Coordinates of C-alpha atoms and ligand atoms in Angstrom, one line a residue:
M1 CA -9.8 31.0 -16.5
T2 CA -11.6 29.3 -19.3
A3 CA -12.4 25.7 -18.9
Y4 CA -10.7 23.6 -21.6
Q5 CA -14.0 21.9 -22.2
S6 CA -15.5 25.1 -23.5
L7 CA -12.7 25.7 -26.1
S8 CA -13.3 24.9 -29.8
A9 CA -11.2 22.4 -31.7
S10 CA -9.1 25.2 -33.3
E11 CA -8.7 27.0 -30.0
L12 CA -7.5 23.7 -28.4
T13 CA -5.1 23.1 -31.3
S14 CA -3.5 26.5 -30.9
L15 CA -3.3 26.0 -27.2
Q16 CA -1.7 22.6 -27.7
T17 CA 1.0 24.1 -30.0
V18 CA 1.9 26.7 -27.3
L19 CA 2.0 24.0 -24.6
K20 CA 4.2 21.7 -26.7
K21 CA 6.7 24.5 -27.3
Q22 CA 6.9 25.2 -23.6
Y23 CA 7.3 21.4 -23.0
E24 CA 10.1 21.1 -25.5
E25 CA 12.0 24.0 -23.9
I26 CA 11.7 22.3 -20.5
K27 CA 12.9 19.0 -21.9
A28 CA 15.9 20.7 -23.3
S29 CA 16.8 21.9 -19.8
R30 CA 17.4 18.3 -18.8
L31 CA 15.9 18.3 -15.3
H32 CA 16.4 15.5 -12.8
L33 CA 13.7 15.9 -10.2
D34 CA 11.9 13.3 -8.1
M35 CA 8.4 13.8 -6.5
S36 CA 7.7 10.1 -6.2
R37 CA 8.9 9.3 -2.7
G38 CA 6.9 9.7 0.5
K39 CA 10.1 10.0 2.5
P40 CA 11.2 12.6 5.1
S41 CA 13.8 15.0 3.7
P42 CA 17.3 14.9 5.2
D43 CA 16.4 18.1 7.2
Q44 CA 13.6 16.2 8.9
L45 CA 15.9 13.3 9.8
N46 CA 18.4 15.7 11.3
L47 CA 15.6 16.8 13.8
S48 CA 16.1 13.5 15.6
I49 CA 19.9 13.1 15.3
E50 CA 20.4 14.0 18.9
M51 CA 18.6 10.8 19.8
L52 CA 21.8 9.0 19.1
N53 CA 23.4 10.8 22.1
V54 CA 20.7 10.3 24.7
L55 CA 21.9 6.9 25.9
T56 CA 25.1 6.5 27.7
A57 CA 26.7 3.3 28.8
D58 CA 25.7 4.1 32.4
D59 CA 22.1 4.5 31.4
L60 CA 22.1 1.1 29.8
A61 CA 23.6 -0.7 32.8
G62 CA 20.6 0.1 35.0
T63 CA 17.1 -1.2 34.7
V64 CA 14.1 0.4 33.2
S65 CA 10.6 -1.0 33.9
G66 CA 12.5 -3.4 36.2
V67 CA 14.3 -4.9 33.3
D68 CA 17.8 -4.7 31.9
V69 CA 17.2 -3.4 28.3
R70 CA 20.4 -5.0 27.2
N71 CA 19.0 -8.5 27.8
Y72 CA 16.2 -10.7 26.6
G73 CA 12.7 -10.2 27.9
L74 CA 9.5 -8.1 27.9
L75 CA 7.9 -9.3 24.7
E76 CA 5.3 -6.5 24.8
G77 CA 8.0 -3.8 25.1
L78 CA 9.0 -1.2 27.7
S79 CA 6.1 0.1 29.6
E80 CA 7.1 3.7 28.9
A81 CA 7.0 3.0 25.2
R82 CA 3.6 1.3 25.6
E83 CA 2.3 4.3 27.4
M84 CA 3.6 6.7 24.7
F85 CA 1.9 4.7 21.9
A86 CA -1.3 4.1 23.9
E87 CA -1.9 7.9 23.8
L88 CA -1.2 8.1 20.1
L89 CA -3.5 5.2 19.3
D90 CA -6.2 6.2 21.8
V91 CA -6.1 2.8 23.6
D92 CA -5.0 1.5 27.0
S93 CA -1.3 0.9 27.5
D94 CA -1.9 -2.8 28.3
E95 CA -3.5 -3.2 24.9
V96 CA -0.2 -2.1 23.2
L97 CA 2.5 -4.3 21.8
I98 CA 5.8 -2.6 20.8
G99 CA 7.3 -4.1 17.7
G100 CA 10.5 -3.7 15.8
N101 CA 11.4 -1.0 13.2
S102 CA 8.4 -1.2 10.9
S103 CA 4.6 -1.2 11.3
L104 CA 4.2 -2.7 7.9
N105 CA 6.1 -5.7 9.2
L106 CA 3.6 -5.9 12.0
M107 CA 0.7 -5.8 9.5
Y108 CA 2.3 -8.5 7.4
D109 CA 2.9 -10.7 10.4
T110 CA -0.7 -10.1 11.6
V111 CA -2.1 -11.3 8.2
A112 CA 0.4 -14.2 8.1
R113 CA -0.7 -15.3 11.6
A114 CA -4.4 -15.2 10.7
M115 CA -3.6 -17.1 7.5
Q116 CA -1.7 -19.8 9.4
F117 CA -3.4 -20.0 12.8
G118 CA -6.7 -18.0 12.5
T119 CA -7.7 -14.9 14.4
A120 CA -8.8 -16.5 17.7
P121 CA -9.0 -19.9 19.4
G122 CA -11.3 -22.2 17.4
E123 CA -11.4 -20.0 14.2
T124 CA -10.4 -21.7 11.0
P125 CA -7.2 -20.2 9.6
W126 CA -7.8 -17.7 6.8
G127 CA -5.5 -19.8 4.6
Q128 CA -7.8 -22.8 4.8
Q129 CA -10.8 -20.8 3.6
E130 CA -11.7 -20.5 0.0
N131 CA -12.5 -17.2 -1.9
R132 CA -11.1 -14.9 0.7
K133 CA -11.8 -11.2 0.2
F134 CA -10.2 -8.1 1.6
L135 CA -11.7 -4.6 1.3
C136 CA -9.4 -1.9 -0.1
P137 CA -10.5 1.7 0.1
V138 CA -9.2 3.4 -3.0
P139 CA -7.1 5.3 -3.6
G140 CA -5.0 3.8 -0.8
Y141 CA -1.6 2.6 0.2
D142 CA -0.1 0.2 -2.3
R143 CA 1.9 -1.8 0.2
H144 CA -1.3 -2.7 2.2
F145 CA -2.8 -4.0 -1.0
A146 CA 0.4 -5.9 -1.9
I147 CA 0.3 -7.8 1.4
T148 CA -3.2 -9.2 0.9
E149 CA -2.5 -9.7 -2.8
T150 CA 0.5 -11.8 -1.8
F151 CA -1.6 -14.0 0.5
G152 CA -4.1 -14.7 -2.3
F153 CA -7.1 -12.5 -1.3
E154 CA -9.5 -11.1 -3.8
L155 CA -9.1 -7.3 -3.4
V156 CA -12.4 -5.5 -3.4
L157 CA -12.3 -1.8 -4.3
I158 CA -14.2 0.6 -1.9
P159 CA -14.3 4.2 -3.1
M160 CA -12.9 6.8 -0.6
T161 CA -14.9 9.9 0.2
A162 CA -13.8 12.9 2.3
E163 CA -15.5 11.2 5.2
G164 CA -13.7 7.9 4.8
P165 CA -14.5 4.8 2.9
D166 CA -18.0 4.5 1.4
M167 CA -19.6 3.0 4.5
D168 CA -22.8 1.8 2.8
L169 CA -20.7 -0.4 0.6
V170 CA -18.5 -1.5 3.6
E171 CA -21.5 -2.5 5.6
Q172 CA -23.1 -4.3 2.7
Y173 CA -20.0 -6.4 2.2
V174 CA -18.9 -6.9 5.8
N175 CA -22.4 -7.6 7.3
N176 CA -23.5 -10.0 4.5
D177 CA -20.5 -11.7 3.0
P178 CA -18.7 -14.3 5.2
T179 CA -15.7 -14.4 2.8
V180 CA -14.8 -10.8 3.6
K181 CA -12.0 -11.1 6.2
G182 CA -10.7 -7.6 6.6
I183 CA -10.4 -4.0 5.5
W184 CA -7.3 -1.7 5.2
C185 CA -7.8 1.7 6.8
V186 CA -5.6 4.8 7.1
P187 CA -8.0 6.7 9.3
K188 CA -6.1 10.0 9.7
Y189 CA -4.6 11.9 6.7
S190 CA -5.1 8.8 4.5
N191 CA -2.5 7.9 2.0
P192 CA -2.8 9.4 -0.6
D193 CA -5.9 11.7 -0.2
G194 CA -5.1 13.0 3.2
Y195 CA -8.7 12.5 4.4
T196 CA -9.6 11.8 8.0
Y197 CA -12.5 9.6 8.8
S198 CA -15.5 11.4 10.2
D199 CA -17.0 10.6 13.7
E200 CA -19.9 8.9 11.9
T201 CA -17.6 6.7 9.9
V202 CA -15.7 5.7 13.0
R203 CA -18.9 4.9 14.8
R204 CA -20.1 2.9 11.8
F205 CA -16.9 0.8 11.8
A206 CA -17.4 0.1 15.6
A207 CA -21.1 -0.9 14.9
L208 CA -20.2 -3.4 12.1
N209 CA -21.9 -6.7 12.5
P210 CA -19.6 -9.0 10.4
A211 CA -21.0 -12.1 8.7
A212 CA -17.5 -13.6 9.3
S213 CA -16.7 -14.2 12.9
D214 CA -13.0 -13.8 12.0
F215 CA -13.3 -10.4 10.3
R216 CA -10.8 -7.7 11.3
I217 CA -10.3 -4.0 10.8
F218 CA -6.6 -3.0 10.0
W219 CA -6.5 0.5 11.4
D220 CA -3.1 1.9 10.3
N221 CA -2.8 5.2 12.1
A222 CA 0.5 6.0 10.4
Y223 CA -0.1 9.7 10.3
C224 CA -1.8 10.1 13.8
I225 CA 0.2 13.2 14.8
H226 CA 1.4 14.4 11.5
D227 CA -0.5 17.7 11.5
L228 CA 0.4 20.5 9.1
T229 CA -2.0 23.3 10.1
D230 CA -3.3 25.1 13.2
T231 CA -6.6 23.4 12.6
P232 CA -5.6 19.7 12.6
D233 CA -8.2 17.0 12.0
K234 CA -9.5 15.1 15.0
L235 CA -10.1 11.3 14.8
L236 CA -12.5 9.7 17.1
S237 CA -11.1 6.7 19.1
L238 CA -12.2 3.6 17.4
M239 CA -11.3 1.5 20.5
D240 CA -13.6 3.6 22.7
E241 CA -16.5 3.3 20.2
C242 CA -15.9 -0.5 19.9
K243 CA -16.0 -0.9 23.6
K244 CA -19.4 0.9 23.7
Q245 CA -20.6 -1.6 21.1
G246 CA -18.9 -4.7 22.5
T247 CA -16.9 -5.1 19.3
E248 CA -13.4 -4.4 20.7
D249 CA -12.0 -7.6 19.1
L250 CA -12.6 -6.2 15.6
P251 CA -9.7 -3.7 15.2
Y252 CA -6.0 -4.1 15.0
F253 CA -4.2 -0.7 15.4
F254 CA -0.8 0.2 14.0
A255 CA 1.6 3.1 14.1
S256 CA 5.3 3.8 14.1
T257 CA 7.8 6.6 14.5
S258 CA 9.1 6.1 10.9
K259 CA 8.0 9.6 10.0
I260 CA 8.7 11.0 13.4
S261 CA 12.3 9.9 14.1
F262 CA 14.0 7.7 11.5
S263 CA 12.4 6.0 8.6
G264 CA 13.1 2.3 8.8
A265 CA 15.0 2.8 12.1
G266 CA 12.2 4.0 14.4
V267 CA 9.9 2.0 16.7
A268 CA 6.6 0.4 15.5
A269 CA 3.6 -0.6 17.7
M270 CA 0.3 -2.3 17.4
A271 CA -2.7 -2.4 19.7
M272 CA -5.7 -4.7 20.2
S273 CA -8.1 -6.1 22.7
R274 CA -6.6 -8.1 25.5
K275 CA -8.1 -11.2 24.0
N276 CA -6.5 -10.6 20.7
L277 CA -3.3 -9.7 22.4
E278 CA -3.2 -13.0 24.3
W279 CA -3.7 -14.9 21.0
T280 CA -1.1 -12.8 19.2
K281 CA 1.5 -13.3 22.0
K282 CA 1.0 -17.1 21.8
F283 CA 2.5 -17.1 18.3
L284 CA 4.7 -14.0 18.6
S285 CA 6.6 -15.6 21.5
I286 CA 7.6 -18.4 19.2
Q287 CA 8.6 -15.9 16.5
T288 CA 10.9 -13.7 18.7
I289 CA 12.1 -13.6 22.3
G290 CA 11.6 -9.8 22.1
Y291 CA 12.1 -6.7 20.0
D292 CA 14.9 -4.1 20.4
K293 CA 14.4 -2.5 23.8
I294 CA 17.5 -0.3 23.4
N295 CA 15.9 1.5 20.5
Q296 CA 12.6 1.7 22.5
L297 CA 14.6 3.3 25.4
R298 CA 16.3 5.7 23.0
H299 CA 12.9 6.9 21.7
V300 CA 11.4 7.2 25.2
R301 CA 14.4 9.1 26.5
F302 CA 14.4 11.5 23.5
F303 CA 10.6 12.1 23.2
R304 CA 9.7 11.4 26.9
N305 CA 6.0 11.0 26.2
A306 CA 3.2 11.6 23.6
E307 CA 3.3 15.3 24.4
G308 CA 7.0 15.3 23.5
L309 CA 6.2 13.6 20.3
R310 CA 3.6 16.2 19.4
A311 CA 6.1 19.0 20.1
H312 CA 8.6 17.3 17.9
M313 CA 6.0 17.1 15.1
Q314 CA 5.8 20.9 15.1
K315 CA 9.4 21.0 14.0
H316 CA 8.5 18.6 11.1
R317 CA 5.6 20.8 10.3
A318 CA 7.9 23.9 9.9
L319 CA 9.8 22.0 7.3
I320 CA 7.0 20.2 5.4
Q321 CA 4.2 22.8 5.4
P322 CA 6.0 25.3 3.1
R323 CA 6.6 22.4 0.6
F324 CA 2.9 21.5 0.5
E325 CA 2.0 25.2 0.2
L326 CA 4.4 25.7 -2.7
V327 CA 2.8 22.9 -4.6
F328 CA -0.7 24.1 -3.8
N329 CA 0.1 27.6 -4.8
T330 CA 1.5 26.4 -8.1
L331 CA -1.6 24.3 -8.8
D332 CA -3.8 27.2 -8.0
R333 CA -1.9 29.6 -10.2
E334 CA -1.5 27.2 -13.2
I335 CA -4.5 25.0 -13.4
R336 CA -7.3 25.9 -11.1
G337 CA -10.5 26.7 -12.9
L338 CA -9.4 25.0 -16.2
G339 CA -11.7 22.0 -15.6
I340 CA -8.9 19.6 -16.1
A341 CA -7.9 18.6 -12.5
D342 CA -8.9 18.8 -8.9
W343 CA -6.9 17.9 -5.8
T344 CA -7.2 17.3 -2.1
H345 CA -5.8 19.8 0.4
P346 CA -5.2 17.9 3.6
N347 CA -4.4 19.3 7.1
G348 CA -1.6 16.8 7.5
G349 CA 0.1 13.6 6.4
Y350 CA 2.6 13.1 3.7
F351 CA 0.6 13.1 0.4
F352 CA -2.3 14.5 -1.5
S353 CA -4.2 13.3 -4.5
L354 CA -4.2 15.1 -7.8
N355 CA -7.1 13.8 -10.0
V356 CA -6.8 14.6 -13.7
L357 CA -9.2 14.0 -16.5
P358 CA -10.2 10.3 -16.8
G359 CA -7.7 8.5 -19.0
C360 CA -5.0 11.1 -18.5
A361 CA -3.1 10.0 -15.3
K362 CA -0.7 7.6 -17.0
R363 CA 0.0 10.2 -19.8
V364 CA 0.7 12.9 -17.3
V365 CA 3.2 10.7 -15.4
E366 CA 4.8 9.7 -18.8
L367 CA 5.1 13.3 -20.0
C368 CA 6.6 14.3 -16.6
K369 CA 9.1 11.5 -16.8
E370 CA 10.3 12.5 -20.3
A371 CA 10.7 16.1 -19.0
G372 CA 12.9 14.8 -16.1
V373 CA 10.3 14.8 -13.3
V374 CA 9.6 11.4 -11.7
L375 CA 6.2 11.0 -10.1
T376 CA 4.6 8.0 -8.3
S377 CA 3.4 5.7 -11.1
A378 CA -0.2 6.2 -12.1
G379 CA -2.3 3.4 -10.7
A380 CA 0.0 2.9 -7.7
S381 CA -2.7 3.7 -5.2
F382 CA -5.0 0.9 -6.5
P383 CA -4.9 -2.9 -6.1
H384 CA -2.7 -4.5 -8.7
G385 CA -1.6 -1.1 -9.8
I386 CA -4.7 -0.5 -11.9
D387 CA -6.7 2.7 -11.5
P388 CA -10.0 1.9 -13.4
N389 CA -10.4 5.5 -14.4
D390 CA -6.7 6.3 -14.9
T391 CA -7.3 9.6 -13.1
N392 CA -5.4 9.5 -9.7
I393 CA -1.8 10.7 -9.1
R394 CA -0.2 10.6 -5.7
I395 CA 1.8 13.7 -5.0
A396 CA 4.5 13.5 -2.3
P397 CA 6.0 16.9 -1.6
T398 CA 8.2 16.2 1.5
Y399 CA 11.5 15.0 0.0
P400 CA 12.7 17.4 -2.6
S401 CA 14.2 20.8 -1.7
L402 CA 11.9 23.8 -2.1
E403 CA 13.8 24.9 -5.2
D404 CA 13.4 21.5 -6.9
L405 CA 9.8 21.2 -5.8
G406 CA 8.9 24.6 -7.3
K407 CA 10.3 23.5 -10.7
A408 CA 8.8 20.0 -10.5
A409 CA 5.3 21.5 -9.7
E410 CA 5.5 23.8 -12.7
V411 CA 6.4 20.9 -15.0
L412 CA 3.6 18.8 -13.5
C413 CA 1.0 21.6 -14.3
L414 CA 2.3 21.9 -17.8
C415 CA 2.0 18.1 -18.3
V416 CA -1.6 18.1 -16.9
K417 CA -2.5 20.8 -19.4
L418 CA -0.9 19.0 -22.3
A419 CA -2.4 15.7 -21.5
A420 CA -5.9 17.3 -21.1
A421 CA -5.6 19.1 -24.5
E422 CA -4.5 15.9 -26.2
K423 CA -7.4 14.0 -24.7
L424 CA -10.1 16.5 -25.4
L425 CA -8.9 16.9 -29.0
A426 CA -8.9 13.2 -29.5
S427 CA -12.5 13.0 -28.3
M428 CA -13.7 15.7 -30.7
Ligands
PLP1 N1 1.5 2.9 6.7 C1 1.3 3.9 5.8 C2 -0.1 4.4 5.6 C3 2.3 4.5 5.2 O1 2.1 5.5 4.3 C4 3.6 4.0 5.4 C5 4.8 4.6 4.7 O2 4.7 5.3 3.8 C6 3.8 2.9 6.3 C7 2.7 2.4 6.9 C8 5.1 2.3 6.6 O3 5.4 2.4 7.9 P1 6.6 1.6 8.6 O4 7.8 2.4 8.2 O5 6.3 1.8 10.1 O6 6.6 0.2 8.2

């Protein structure tokens, strides 16, 4: 394939005419397709539907972990649930706290607690400190950025690489600037690139020597077992590495079954050093008497343990992998080698990044929308919704049917070509 950059102005103009014609034909077919949502498809949700039948009235009347799950108590959650999440998060079970239905909620509450009460006894609450900064690896998860934006942090962009965030920059900020209070991380199959942090990156996180005594790493392992190939990525245990360095108070770990069982009706968990856990429980015990243990029990009975969770993820993989492959095959066929886009090709997770020519992402999303294909807004993966290069588009292939996805991917490729031709012609 010839790169668009090597075409003359007249060749590009003729190409644009052909592409426009194809685009108008597609527009006339009045499509209604949505590739914007990183949600499980209905087929995936059906995989867990039997969970609703695993608890009988007799089960509930007895005790589990020595407690009656129908009643108040056990702020940290059922021990069986703590053990299950401990394995997923690579920590000890007494470092795990089981939450409610949403890990994002746990992250918000963790930031809110630090704002109001500080991160440890004797620390000044974040909210009483001026010029607070939070590091945001980009592209990243918009809802992470929104939490720290809401609490008034200056959001500092840290470029992502295939090995994780640019650690030279992270170290420079964290080890020298006492106003840097935290960093958002999705260490496995990052949202949206699908990158997994390398062993060296994890070790460098553990070896951070923060200028601020109340600096924390928000390690959101949302996609810890969401593998899509036979050669899944492996993530080193940050907690183990921190223990070697004596920095185990730095990280807060998060995960949930939102993309394992039911989105928004699963079980979320967080983990942290015993010292951090004591401090957290001091305030959490005021906030709630305890989370929903019946839902925890339902999950434990259905999945049994971490191995059961992994086996269940193979069923998800059977549904998701063909969707990813369909989009990758379409991109390969339609736009590879044209010099107008590149994309990540993760071994798992829910997303990948499509990077188009600088200044073209918004235009591609707009063209797709006019042709009836909704994509995640350009810029959504950056703080304040602004991608400085206007190049990144988050692609979410899990939700649409294979048929819809095939059509949507073709429209996407056409719009990438059209936007690139427009851009290159305008710069001639
Ligand atoms: N963390 C990441 C990185 C996500 O991509 C998502 C959802 O897309 C969440 C957290 C949300 O998790 P939960 O449903 O447990 O709040």
